[in-house]
PDB file of C-alpha atoms in Angstrom:
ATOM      1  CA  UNK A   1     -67.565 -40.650   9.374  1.00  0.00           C
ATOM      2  CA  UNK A   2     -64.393 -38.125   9.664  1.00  0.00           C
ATOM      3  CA  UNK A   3     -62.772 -37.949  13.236  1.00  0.00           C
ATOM      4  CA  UNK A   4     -63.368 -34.872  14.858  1.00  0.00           C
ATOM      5  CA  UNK A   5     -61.264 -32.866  16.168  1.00  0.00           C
ATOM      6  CA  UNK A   6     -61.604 -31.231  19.304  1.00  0.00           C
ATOM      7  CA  UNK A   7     -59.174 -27.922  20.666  1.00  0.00           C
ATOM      8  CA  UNK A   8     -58.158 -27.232  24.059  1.00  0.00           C
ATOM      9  CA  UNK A   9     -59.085 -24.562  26.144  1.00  0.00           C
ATOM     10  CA  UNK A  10     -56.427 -22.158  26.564  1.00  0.00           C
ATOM     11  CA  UNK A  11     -56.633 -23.204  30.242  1.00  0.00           C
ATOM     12  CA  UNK A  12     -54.878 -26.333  29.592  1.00  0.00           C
ATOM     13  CA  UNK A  13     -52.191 -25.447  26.946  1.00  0.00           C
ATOM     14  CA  UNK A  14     -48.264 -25.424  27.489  1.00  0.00           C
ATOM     15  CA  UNK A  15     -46.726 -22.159  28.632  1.00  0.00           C
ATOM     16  CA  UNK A  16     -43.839 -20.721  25.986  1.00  0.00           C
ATOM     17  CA  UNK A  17     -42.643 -22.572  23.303  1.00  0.00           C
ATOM     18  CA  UNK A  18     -41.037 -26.435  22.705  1.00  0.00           C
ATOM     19  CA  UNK A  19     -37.311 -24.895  22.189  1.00  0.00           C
ATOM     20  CA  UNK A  20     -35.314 -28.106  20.963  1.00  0.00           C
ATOM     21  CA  UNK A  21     -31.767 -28.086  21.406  1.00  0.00           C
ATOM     22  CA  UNK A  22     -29.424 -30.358  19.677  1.00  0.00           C
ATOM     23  CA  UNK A  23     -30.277 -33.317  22.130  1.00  0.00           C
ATOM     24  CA  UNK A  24     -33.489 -32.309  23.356  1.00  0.00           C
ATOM     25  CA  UNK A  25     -36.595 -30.228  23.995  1.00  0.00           C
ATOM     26  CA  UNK A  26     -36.665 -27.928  26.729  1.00  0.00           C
ATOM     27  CA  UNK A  27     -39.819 -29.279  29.182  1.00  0.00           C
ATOM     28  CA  UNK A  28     -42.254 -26.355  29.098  1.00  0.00           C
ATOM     29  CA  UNK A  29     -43.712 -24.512  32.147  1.00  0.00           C
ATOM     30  CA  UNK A  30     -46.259 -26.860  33.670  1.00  0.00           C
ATOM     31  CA  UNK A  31     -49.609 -26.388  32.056  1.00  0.00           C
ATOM     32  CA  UNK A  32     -53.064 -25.098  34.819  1.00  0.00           C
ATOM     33  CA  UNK A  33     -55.429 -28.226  34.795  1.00  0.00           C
ATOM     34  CA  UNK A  34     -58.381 -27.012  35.390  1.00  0.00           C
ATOM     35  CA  UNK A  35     -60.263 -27.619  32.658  1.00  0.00           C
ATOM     36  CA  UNK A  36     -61.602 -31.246  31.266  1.00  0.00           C
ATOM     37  CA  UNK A  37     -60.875 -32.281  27.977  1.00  0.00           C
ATOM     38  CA  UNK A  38     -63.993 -32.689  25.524  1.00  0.00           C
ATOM     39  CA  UNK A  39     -66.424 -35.252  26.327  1.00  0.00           C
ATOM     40  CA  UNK A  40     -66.346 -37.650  23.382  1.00  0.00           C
ATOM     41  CA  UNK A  41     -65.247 -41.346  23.235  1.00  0.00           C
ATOM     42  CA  UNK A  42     -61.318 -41.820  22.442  1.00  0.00           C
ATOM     43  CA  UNK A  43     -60.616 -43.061  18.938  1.00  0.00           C
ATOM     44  CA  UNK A  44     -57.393 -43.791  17.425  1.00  0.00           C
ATOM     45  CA  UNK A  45     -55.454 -40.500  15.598  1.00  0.00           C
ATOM     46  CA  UNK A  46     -55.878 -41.202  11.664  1.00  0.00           C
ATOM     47  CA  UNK A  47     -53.043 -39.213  10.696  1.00  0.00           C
ATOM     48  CA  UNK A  48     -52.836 -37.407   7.168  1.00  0.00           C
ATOM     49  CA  UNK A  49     -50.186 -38.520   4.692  1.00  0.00           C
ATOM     50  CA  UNK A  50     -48.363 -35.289   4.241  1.00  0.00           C
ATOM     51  CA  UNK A  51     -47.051 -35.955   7.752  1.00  0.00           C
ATOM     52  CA  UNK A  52     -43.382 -36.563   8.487  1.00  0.00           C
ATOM     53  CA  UNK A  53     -43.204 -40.503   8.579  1.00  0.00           C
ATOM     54  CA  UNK A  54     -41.495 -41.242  12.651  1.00  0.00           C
ATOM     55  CA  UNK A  55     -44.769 -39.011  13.540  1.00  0.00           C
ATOM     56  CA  UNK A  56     -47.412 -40.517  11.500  1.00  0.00           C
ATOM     57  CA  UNK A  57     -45.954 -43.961  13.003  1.00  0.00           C
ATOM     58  CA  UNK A  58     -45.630 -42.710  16.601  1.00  0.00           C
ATOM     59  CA  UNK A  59     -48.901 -41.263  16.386  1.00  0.00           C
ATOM     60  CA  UNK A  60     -50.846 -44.348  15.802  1.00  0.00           C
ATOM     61  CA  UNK A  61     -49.053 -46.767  17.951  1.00  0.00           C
ATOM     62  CA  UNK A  62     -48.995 -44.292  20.666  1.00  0.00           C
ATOM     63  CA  UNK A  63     -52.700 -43.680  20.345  1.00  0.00           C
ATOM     64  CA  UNK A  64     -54.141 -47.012  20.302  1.00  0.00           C
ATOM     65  CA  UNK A  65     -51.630 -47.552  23.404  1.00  0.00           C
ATOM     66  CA  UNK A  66     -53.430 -44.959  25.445  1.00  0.00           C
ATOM     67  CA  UNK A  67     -56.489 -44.727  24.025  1.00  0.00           C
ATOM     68  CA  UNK A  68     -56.039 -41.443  22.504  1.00  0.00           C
ATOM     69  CA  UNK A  69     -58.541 -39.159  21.358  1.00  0.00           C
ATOM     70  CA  UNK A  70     -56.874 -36.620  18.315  1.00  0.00           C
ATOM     71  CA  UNK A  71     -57.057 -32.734  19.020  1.00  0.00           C
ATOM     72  CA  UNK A  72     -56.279 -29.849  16.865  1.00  0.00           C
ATOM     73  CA  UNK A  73     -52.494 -28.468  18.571  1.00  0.00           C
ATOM     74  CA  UNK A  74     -53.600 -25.125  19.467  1.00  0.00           C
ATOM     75  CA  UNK A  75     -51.367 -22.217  18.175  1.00  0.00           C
ATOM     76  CA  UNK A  76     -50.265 -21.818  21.904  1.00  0.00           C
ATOM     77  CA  UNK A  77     -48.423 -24.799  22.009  1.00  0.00           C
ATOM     78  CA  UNK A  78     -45.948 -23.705  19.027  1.00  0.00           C
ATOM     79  CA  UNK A  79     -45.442 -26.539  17.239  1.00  0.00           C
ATOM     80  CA  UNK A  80     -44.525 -27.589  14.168  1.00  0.00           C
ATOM     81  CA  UNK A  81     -47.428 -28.491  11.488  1.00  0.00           C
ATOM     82  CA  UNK A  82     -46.287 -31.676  11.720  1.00  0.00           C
ATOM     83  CA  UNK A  83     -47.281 -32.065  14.887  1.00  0.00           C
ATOM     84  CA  UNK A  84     -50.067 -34.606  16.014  1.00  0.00           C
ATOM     85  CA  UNK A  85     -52.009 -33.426  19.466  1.00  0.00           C
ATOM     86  CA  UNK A  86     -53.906 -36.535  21.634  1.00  0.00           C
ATOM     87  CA  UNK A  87     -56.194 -36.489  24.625  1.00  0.00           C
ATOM     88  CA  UNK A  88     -55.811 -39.649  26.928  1.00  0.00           C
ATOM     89  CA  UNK A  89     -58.020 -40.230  30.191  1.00  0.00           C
ATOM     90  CA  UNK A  90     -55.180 -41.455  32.300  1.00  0.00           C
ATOM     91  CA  UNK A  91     -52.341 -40.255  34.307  1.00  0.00           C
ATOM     92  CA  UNK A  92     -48.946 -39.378  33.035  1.00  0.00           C
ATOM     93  CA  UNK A  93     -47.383 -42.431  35.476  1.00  0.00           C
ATOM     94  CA  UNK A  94     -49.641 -44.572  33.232  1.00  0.00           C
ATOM     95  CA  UNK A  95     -49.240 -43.096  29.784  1.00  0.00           C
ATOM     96  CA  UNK A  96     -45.396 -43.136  30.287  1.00  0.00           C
ATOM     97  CA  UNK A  97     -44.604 -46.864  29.967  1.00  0.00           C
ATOM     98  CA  UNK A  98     -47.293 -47.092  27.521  1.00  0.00           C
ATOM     99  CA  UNK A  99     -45.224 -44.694  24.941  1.00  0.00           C
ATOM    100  CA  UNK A 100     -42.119 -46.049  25.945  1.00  0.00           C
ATOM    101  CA  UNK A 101     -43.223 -49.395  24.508  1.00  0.00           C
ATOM    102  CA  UNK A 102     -44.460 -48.158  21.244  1.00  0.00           C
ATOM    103  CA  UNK A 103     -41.231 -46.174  21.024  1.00  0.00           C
ATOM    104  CA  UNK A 104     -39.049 -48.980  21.904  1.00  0.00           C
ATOM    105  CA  UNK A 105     -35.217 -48.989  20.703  1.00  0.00           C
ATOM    106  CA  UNK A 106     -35.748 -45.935  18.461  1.00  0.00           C
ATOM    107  CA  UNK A 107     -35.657 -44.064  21.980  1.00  0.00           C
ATOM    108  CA  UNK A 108     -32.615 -42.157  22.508  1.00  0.00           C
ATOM    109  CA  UNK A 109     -32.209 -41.772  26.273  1.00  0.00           C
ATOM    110  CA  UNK A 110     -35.195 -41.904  29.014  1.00  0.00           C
ATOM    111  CA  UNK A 111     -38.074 -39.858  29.834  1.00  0.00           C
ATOM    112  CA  UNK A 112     -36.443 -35.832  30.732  1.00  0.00           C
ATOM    113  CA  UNK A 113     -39.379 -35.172  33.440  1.00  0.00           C
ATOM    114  CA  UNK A 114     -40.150 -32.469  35.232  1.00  0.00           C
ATOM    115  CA  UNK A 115     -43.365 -31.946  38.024  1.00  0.00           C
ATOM    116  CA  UNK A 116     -45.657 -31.282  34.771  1.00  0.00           C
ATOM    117  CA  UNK A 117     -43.897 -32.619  31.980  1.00  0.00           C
ATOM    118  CA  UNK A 118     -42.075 -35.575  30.250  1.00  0.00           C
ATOM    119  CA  UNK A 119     -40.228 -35.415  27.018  1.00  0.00           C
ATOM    120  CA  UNK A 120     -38.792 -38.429  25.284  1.00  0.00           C
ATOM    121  CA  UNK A 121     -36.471 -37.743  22.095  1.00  0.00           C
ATOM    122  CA  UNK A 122     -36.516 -40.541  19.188  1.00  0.00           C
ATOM    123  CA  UNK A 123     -34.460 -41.758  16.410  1.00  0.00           C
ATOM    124  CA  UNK A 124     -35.169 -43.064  12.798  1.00  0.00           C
ATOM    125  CA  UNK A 125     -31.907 -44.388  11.447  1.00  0.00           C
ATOM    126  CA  UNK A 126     -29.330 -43.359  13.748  1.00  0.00           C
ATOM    127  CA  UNK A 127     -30.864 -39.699  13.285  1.00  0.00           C
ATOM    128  CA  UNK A 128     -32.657 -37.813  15.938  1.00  0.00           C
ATOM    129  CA  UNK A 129     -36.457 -37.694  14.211  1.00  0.00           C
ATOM    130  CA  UNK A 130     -38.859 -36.909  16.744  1.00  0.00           C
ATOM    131  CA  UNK A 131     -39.930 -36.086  20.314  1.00  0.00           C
ATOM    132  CA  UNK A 132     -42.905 -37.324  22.587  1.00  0.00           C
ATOM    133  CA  UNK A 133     -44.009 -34.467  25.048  1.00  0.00           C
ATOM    134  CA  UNK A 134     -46.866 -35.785  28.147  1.00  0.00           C
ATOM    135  CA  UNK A 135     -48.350 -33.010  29.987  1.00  0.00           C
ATOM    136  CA  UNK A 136     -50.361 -33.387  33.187  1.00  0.00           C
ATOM    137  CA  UNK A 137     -53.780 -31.848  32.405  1.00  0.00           C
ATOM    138  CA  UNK A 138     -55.461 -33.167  35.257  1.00  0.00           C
ATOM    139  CA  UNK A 139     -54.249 -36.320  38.110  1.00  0.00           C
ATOM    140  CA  UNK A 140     -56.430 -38.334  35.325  1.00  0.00           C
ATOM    141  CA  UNK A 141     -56.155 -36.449  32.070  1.00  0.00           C
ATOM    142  CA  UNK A 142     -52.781 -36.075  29.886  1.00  0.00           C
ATOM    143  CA  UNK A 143     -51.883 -34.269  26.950  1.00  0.00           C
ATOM    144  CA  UNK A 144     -49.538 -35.810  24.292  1.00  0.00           C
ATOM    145  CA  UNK A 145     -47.643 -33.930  21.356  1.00  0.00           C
ATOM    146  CA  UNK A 146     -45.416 -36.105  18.900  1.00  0.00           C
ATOM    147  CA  UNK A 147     -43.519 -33.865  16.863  1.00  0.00           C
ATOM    148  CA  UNK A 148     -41.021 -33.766  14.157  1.00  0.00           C
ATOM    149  CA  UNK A 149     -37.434 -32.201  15.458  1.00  0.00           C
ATOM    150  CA  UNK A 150     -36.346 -30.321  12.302  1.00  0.00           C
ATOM    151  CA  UNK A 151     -32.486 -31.069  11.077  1.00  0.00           C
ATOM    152  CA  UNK A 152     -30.231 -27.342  12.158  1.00  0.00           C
ATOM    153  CA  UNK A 153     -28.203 -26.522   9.242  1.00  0.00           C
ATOM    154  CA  UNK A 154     -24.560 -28.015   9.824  1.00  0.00           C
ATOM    155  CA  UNK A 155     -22.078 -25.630  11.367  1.00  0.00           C
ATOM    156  CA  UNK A 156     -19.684 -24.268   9.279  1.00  0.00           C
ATOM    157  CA  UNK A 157     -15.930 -26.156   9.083  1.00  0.00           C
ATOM    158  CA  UNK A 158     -13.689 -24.450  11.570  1.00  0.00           C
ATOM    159  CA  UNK A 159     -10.115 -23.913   9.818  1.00  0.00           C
ATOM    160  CA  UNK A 160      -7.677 -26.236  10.755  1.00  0.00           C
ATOM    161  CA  UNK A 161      -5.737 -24.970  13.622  1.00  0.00           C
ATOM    162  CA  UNK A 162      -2.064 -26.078  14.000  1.00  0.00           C
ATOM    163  CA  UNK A 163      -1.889 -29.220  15.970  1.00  0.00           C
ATOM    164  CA  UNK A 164      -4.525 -31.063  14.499  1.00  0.00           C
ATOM    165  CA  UNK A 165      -4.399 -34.561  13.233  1.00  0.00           C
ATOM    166  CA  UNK A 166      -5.736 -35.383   9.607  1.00  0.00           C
ATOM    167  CA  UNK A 167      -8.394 -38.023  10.026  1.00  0.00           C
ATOM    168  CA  UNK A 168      -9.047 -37.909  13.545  1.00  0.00           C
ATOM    169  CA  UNK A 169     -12.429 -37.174  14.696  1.00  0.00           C
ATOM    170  CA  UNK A 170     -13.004 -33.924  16.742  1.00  0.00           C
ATOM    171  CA  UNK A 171     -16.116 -31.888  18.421  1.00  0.00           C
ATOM    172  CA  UNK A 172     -17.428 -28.598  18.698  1.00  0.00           C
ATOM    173  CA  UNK A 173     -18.271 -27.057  22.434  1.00  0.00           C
ATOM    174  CA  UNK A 174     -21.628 -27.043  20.909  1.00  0.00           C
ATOM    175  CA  UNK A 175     -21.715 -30.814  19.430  1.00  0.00           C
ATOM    176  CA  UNK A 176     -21.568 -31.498  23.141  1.00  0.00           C
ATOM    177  CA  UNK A 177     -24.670 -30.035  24.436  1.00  0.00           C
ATOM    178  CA  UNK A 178     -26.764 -32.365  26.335  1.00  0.00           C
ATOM    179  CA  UNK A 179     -24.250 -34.615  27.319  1.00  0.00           C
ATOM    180  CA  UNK A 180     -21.360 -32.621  28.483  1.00  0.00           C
ATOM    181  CA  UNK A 181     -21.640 -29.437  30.231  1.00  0.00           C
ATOM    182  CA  UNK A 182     -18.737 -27.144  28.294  1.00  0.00           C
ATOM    183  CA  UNK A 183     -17.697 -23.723  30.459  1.00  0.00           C
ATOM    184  CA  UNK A 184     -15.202 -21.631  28.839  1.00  0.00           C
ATOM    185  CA  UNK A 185     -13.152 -20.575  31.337  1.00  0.00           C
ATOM    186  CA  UNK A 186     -10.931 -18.447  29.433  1.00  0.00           C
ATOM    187  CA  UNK A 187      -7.535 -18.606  28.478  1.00  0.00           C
ATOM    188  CA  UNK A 188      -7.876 -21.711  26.472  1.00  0.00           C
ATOM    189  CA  UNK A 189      -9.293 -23.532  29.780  1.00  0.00           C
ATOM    190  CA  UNK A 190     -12.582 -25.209  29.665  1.00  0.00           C
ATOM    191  CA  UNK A 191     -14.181 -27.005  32.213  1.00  0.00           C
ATOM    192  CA  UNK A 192     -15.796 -30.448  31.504  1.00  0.00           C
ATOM    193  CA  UNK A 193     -18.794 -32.119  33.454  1.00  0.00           C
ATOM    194  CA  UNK A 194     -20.796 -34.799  32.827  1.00  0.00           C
ATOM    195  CA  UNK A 195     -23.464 -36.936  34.535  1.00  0.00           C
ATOM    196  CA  UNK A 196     -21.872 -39.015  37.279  1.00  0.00           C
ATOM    197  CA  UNK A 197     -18.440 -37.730  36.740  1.00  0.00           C
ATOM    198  CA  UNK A 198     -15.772 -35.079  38.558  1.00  0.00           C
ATOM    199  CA  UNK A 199     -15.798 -32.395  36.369  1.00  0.00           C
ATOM    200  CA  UNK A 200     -12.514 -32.465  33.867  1.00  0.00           C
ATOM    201  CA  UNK A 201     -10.727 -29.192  33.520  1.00  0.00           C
ATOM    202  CA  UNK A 202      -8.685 -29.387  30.053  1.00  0.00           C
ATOM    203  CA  UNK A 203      -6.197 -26.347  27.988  1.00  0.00           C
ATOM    204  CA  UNK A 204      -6.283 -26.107  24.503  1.00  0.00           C
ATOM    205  CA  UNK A 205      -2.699 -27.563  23.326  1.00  0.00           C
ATOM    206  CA  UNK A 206      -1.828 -29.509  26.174  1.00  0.00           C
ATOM    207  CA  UNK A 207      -2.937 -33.549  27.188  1.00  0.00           C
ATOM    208  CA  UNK A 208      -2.931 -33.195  31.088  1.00  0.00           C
ATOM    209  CA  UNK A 209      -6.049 -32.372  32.137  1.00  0.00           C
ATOM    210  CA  UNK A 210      -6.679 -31.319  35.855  1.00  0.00           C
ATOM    211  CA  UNK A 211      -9.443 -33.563  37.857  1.00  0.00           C
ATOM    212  CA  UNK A 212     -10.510 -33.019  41.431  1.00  0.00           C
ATOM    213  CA  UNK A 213      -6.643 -32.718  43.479  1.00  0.00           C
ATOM    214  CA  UNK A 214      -4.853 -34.941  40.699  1.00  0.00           C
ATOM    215  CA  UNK A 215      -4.374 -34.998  36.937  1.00  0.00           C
ATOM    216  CA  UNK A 216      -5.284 -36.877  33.676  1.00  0.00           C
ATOM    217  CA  UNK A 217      -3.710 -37.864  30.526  1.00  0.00           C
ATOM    218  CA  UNK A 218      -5.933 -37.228  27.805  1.00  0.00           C
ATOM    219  CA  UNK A 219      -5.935 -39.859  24.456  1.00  0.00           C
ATOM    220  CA  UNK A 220      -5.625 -36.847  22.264  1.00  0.00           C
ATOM    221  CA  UNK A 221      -4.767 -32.927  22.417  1.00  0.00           C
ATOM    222  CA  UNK A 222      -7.739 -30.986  22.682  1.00  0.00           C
ATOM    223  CA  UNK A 223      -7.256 -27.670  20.491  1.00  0.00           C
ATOM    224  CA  UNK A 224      -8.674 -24.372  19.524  1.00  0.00           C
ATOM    225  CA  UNK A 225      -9.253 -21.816  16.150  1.00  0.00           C
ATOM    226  CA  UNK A 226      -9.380 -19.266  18.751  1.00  0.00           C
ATOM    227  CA  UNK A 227     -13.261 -19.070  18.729  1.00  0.00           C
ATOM    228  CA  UNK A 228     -14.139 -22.487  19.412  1.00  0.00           C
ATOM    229  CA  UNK A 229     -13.125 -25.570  21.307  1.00  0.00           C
ATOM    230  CA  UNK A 230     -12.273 -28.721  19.414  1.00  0.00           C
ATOM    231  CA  UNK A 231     -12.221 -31.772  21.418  1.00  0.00           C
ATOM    232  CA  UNK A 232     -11.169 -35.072  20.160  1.00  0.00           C
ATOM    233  CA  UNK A 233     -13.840 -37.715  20.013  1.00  0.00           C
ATOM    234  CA  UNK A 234     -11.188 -40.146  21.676  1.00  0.00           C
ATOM    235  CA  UNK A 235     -10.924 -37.925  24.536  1.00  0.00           C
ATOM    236  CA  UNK A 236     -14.763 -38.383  25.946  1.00  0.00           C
ATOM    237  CA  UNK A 237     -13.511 -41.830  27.308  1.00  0.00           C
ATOM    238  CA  UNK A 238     -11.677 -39.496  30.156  1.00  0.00           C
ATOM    239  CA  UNK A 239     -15.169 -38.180  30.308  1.00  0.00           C
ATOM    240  CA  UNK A 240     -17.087 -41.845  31.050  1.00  0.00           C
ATOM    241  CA  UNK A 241     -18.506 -41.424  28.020  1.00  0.00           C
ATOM    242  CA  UNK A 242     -18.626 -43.899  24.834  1.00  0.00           C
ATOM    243  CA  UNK A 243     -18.846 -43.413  21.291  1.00  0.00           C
ATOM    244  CA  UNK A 244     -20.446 -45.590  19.332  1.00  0.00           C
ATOM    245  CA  UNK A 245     -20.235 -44.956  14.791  1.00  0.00           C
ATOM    246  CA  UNK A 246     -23.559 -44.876  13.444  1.00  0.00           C
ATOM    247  CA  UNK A 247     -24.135 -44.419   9.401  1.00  0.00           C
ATOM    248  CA  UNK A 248     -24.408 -40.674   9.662  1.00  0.00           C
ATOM    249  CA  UNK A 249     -21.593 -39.857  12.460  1.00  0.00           C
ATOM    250  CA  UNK A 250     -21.733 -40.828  15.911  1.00  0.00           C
ATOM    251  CA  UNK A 251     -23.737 -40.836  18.785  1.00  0.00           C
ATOM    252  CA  UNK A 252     -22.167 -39.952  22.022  1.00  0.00           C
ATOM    253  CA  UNK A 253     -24.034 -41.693  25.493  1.00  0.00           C
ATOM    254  CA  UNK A 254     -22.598 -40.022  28.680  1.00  0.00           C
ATOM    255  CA  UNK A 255     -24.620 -41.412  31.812  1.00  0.00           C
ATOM    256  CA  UNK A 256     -28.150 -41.963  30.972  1.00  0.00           C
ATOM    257  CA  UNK A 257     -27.993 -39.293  28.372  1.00  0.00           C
ATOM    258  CA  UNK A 258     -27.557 -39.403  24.538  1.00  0.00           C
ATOM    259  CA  UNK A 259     -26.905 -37.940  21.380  1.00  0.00           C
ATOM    260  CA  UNK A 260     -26.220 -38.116  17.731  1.00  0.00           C
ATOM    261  CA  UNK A 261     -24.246 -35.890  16.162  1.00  0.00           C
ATOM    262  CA  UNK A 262     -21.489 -35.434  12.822  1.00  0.00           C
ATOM    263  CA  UNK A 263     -17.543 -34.543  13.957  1.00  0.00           C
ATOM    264  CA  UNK A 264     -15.269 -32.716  12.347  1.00  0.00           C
ATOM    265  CA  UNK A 265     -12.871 -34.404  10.581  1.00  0.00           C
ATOM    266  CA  UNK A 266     -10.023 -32.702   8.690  1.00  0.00           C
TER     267      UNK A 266
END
C-alpha cells in the first residue's frame, strides 16, 4: 500500500521563508504548537527518485532514526520541491542527536538553534548540499525539513587591482559571511570579527592591522577594486581561523563555525 501523506495545519507551519545564505539558513520565526500532528502510525519516508541524492539519503536515515512519519511540505514553509517534510513524536532535545548521527562527518558545523528552531547545514564532497531544519511543534512533537541548498551562481572576477599577487588566494567581503563579520568602515577600513576573537581592524594597501590598544602584522596585504574588499586567504590565520583545501576550493572554520567556498585567484 502507498504511504500517505498527511499536511499540516497552518497552525503549526514555519513563519517566512528558509532564506539560505552562503553558510547557512536563517532559523525561521518559531512556529504556534497548538495543533497535533495526524494520528497515524510513523513509517519510514520512501522518497521518490527524482529527488536530489544528499536528501533522498538524509531522508531515510533520518527517518528511521526518529521514527518519522512523511508529510506533504505545505506551501507555507517555502521550500524547495526537493524538499522532504517528517512528523516525529518526540522532542527536539531528542531528535537532535538522533540527526546528528545519521548526518555524521558530512556535517559542516553544529546545530544553529534558536528557542524554536535548529538548523544543521551538510556537505556531499567538500560542497555544501543540504540543510536539516527541527521545529518544536509541541514539548513532544517536532517537525523536520531536509532540503537541498541550491549552488548561487559564482560572483563575477573582480579586476585585478594593483598590488595583487599572481597565484595567491584571496576573498570577497561576501565569501566571508558566516564566519567573519566584515563592516566597511569606509575609507578602505574594514573591521574584522570573528567568534572568540578581538575584532581586527585592517586598510586596504597596508599589512598593520589595528587590534584592541596594539597592532598586527598581517601575512599578506589585504586590497581593494574600489567596490569590494579582497582579503588574502593567508591572512584569516590573524583571524584564528584555518583553511583547510578541499577539491573544489576551500573551506574556512573560524570558531565552531564553517564554510566552503572558491577564492579568487589571479
Amino acid at each position: 500500500m502507498p504511504m500517505q501523506r498527511f499536511t499540516l495545519p497552518l497552525a503549526v507551519l514555519l513563519s517566512g521563508g528558509l532564506a539560505l545564505a552562503q553558510t547557512a539558513p536563517t532559523t525561521p520565526a518559531a512556529p504556534p504548537a497548538t495543533n497535533p500532528a495526524p494520528n497515524a502510525s510513523p513509517k519510514t519516508a520512501r522518497v521518490m527518485a527524482t529527488t536530489h541524492r544528499t536528501v533522498s539519503a538524509l531522508s531515510v536515515g533520518i527517518s528511521k532514526a526518529v521514527k518519522g512519519q512523511l508529510l506533504t511540505c505545505p506551501r507555507a514553509l517555502k521550500v524547495s520541491p526537493l524538499a522532504v517534510c517528517l512528523y516525529t513524536k518526540s522532542p527536539v532535545n531528542t531528535v537532535r542527536p538522533a540527526v546528528r548521527g545519521v548526518v555524521g562527518p558530512q556535517a559542516l558545523g553544529d546545530w544553529k538553534t534558536s528557542a524554536q528552531a535548529s538548523s544543521l547545514l551538510v556537505q556531499e564532497g567538500g560542497n555544501l548540499a543540504a540543510y536539516v531544519l527541527l521545529s518544536n511543534l509541541s514539548p513532544q512533537e517536532t517537525l523536520v525539513v531536509i532540503d537541498a541548498v541550491q549552488a548561487k551562481p559564482a560572483a563575477a572576477k573582480p579586476a585585478a587591482p594593483a598590488g595583487v599577487v599572481k597565484g595567491q588566494a584571496y576573498l570577497l567581503d561576501s565569501d566571508l559571511a558566516g564566519v567573519v563579520n566584515v563592516i566597511n568602515l569606509g575609507g578602505g577600513k574594514y573591521r574584522l570579527n570573528a567568534p572568540g576573537q578581538t575584532a581586527l581592524t585592517i586598510t586596504a594597501g597596508s599589512k598593520v592591522a589595528q587590534r584592541g590598544g596594539g597592532t598586527v602584522d598581517l601575512p599578506m596585504v589585504p586590497l581593494t577594486d574600489g567596490k569590494n574588499l579582497l582579503f588574502p586567504a593567508a591572512d584569516l590565520r590573524s583571524l584564528g581561523c584555518t583553511v583547510t583545501d578541499t577539491a573544489n576550493g576551500i573551506t574556512i572554520a573560524c570558531g565552531s563555525d564553517s564554510v566552503g567556498v572558491k577564492p579568487i585567484v589571479f
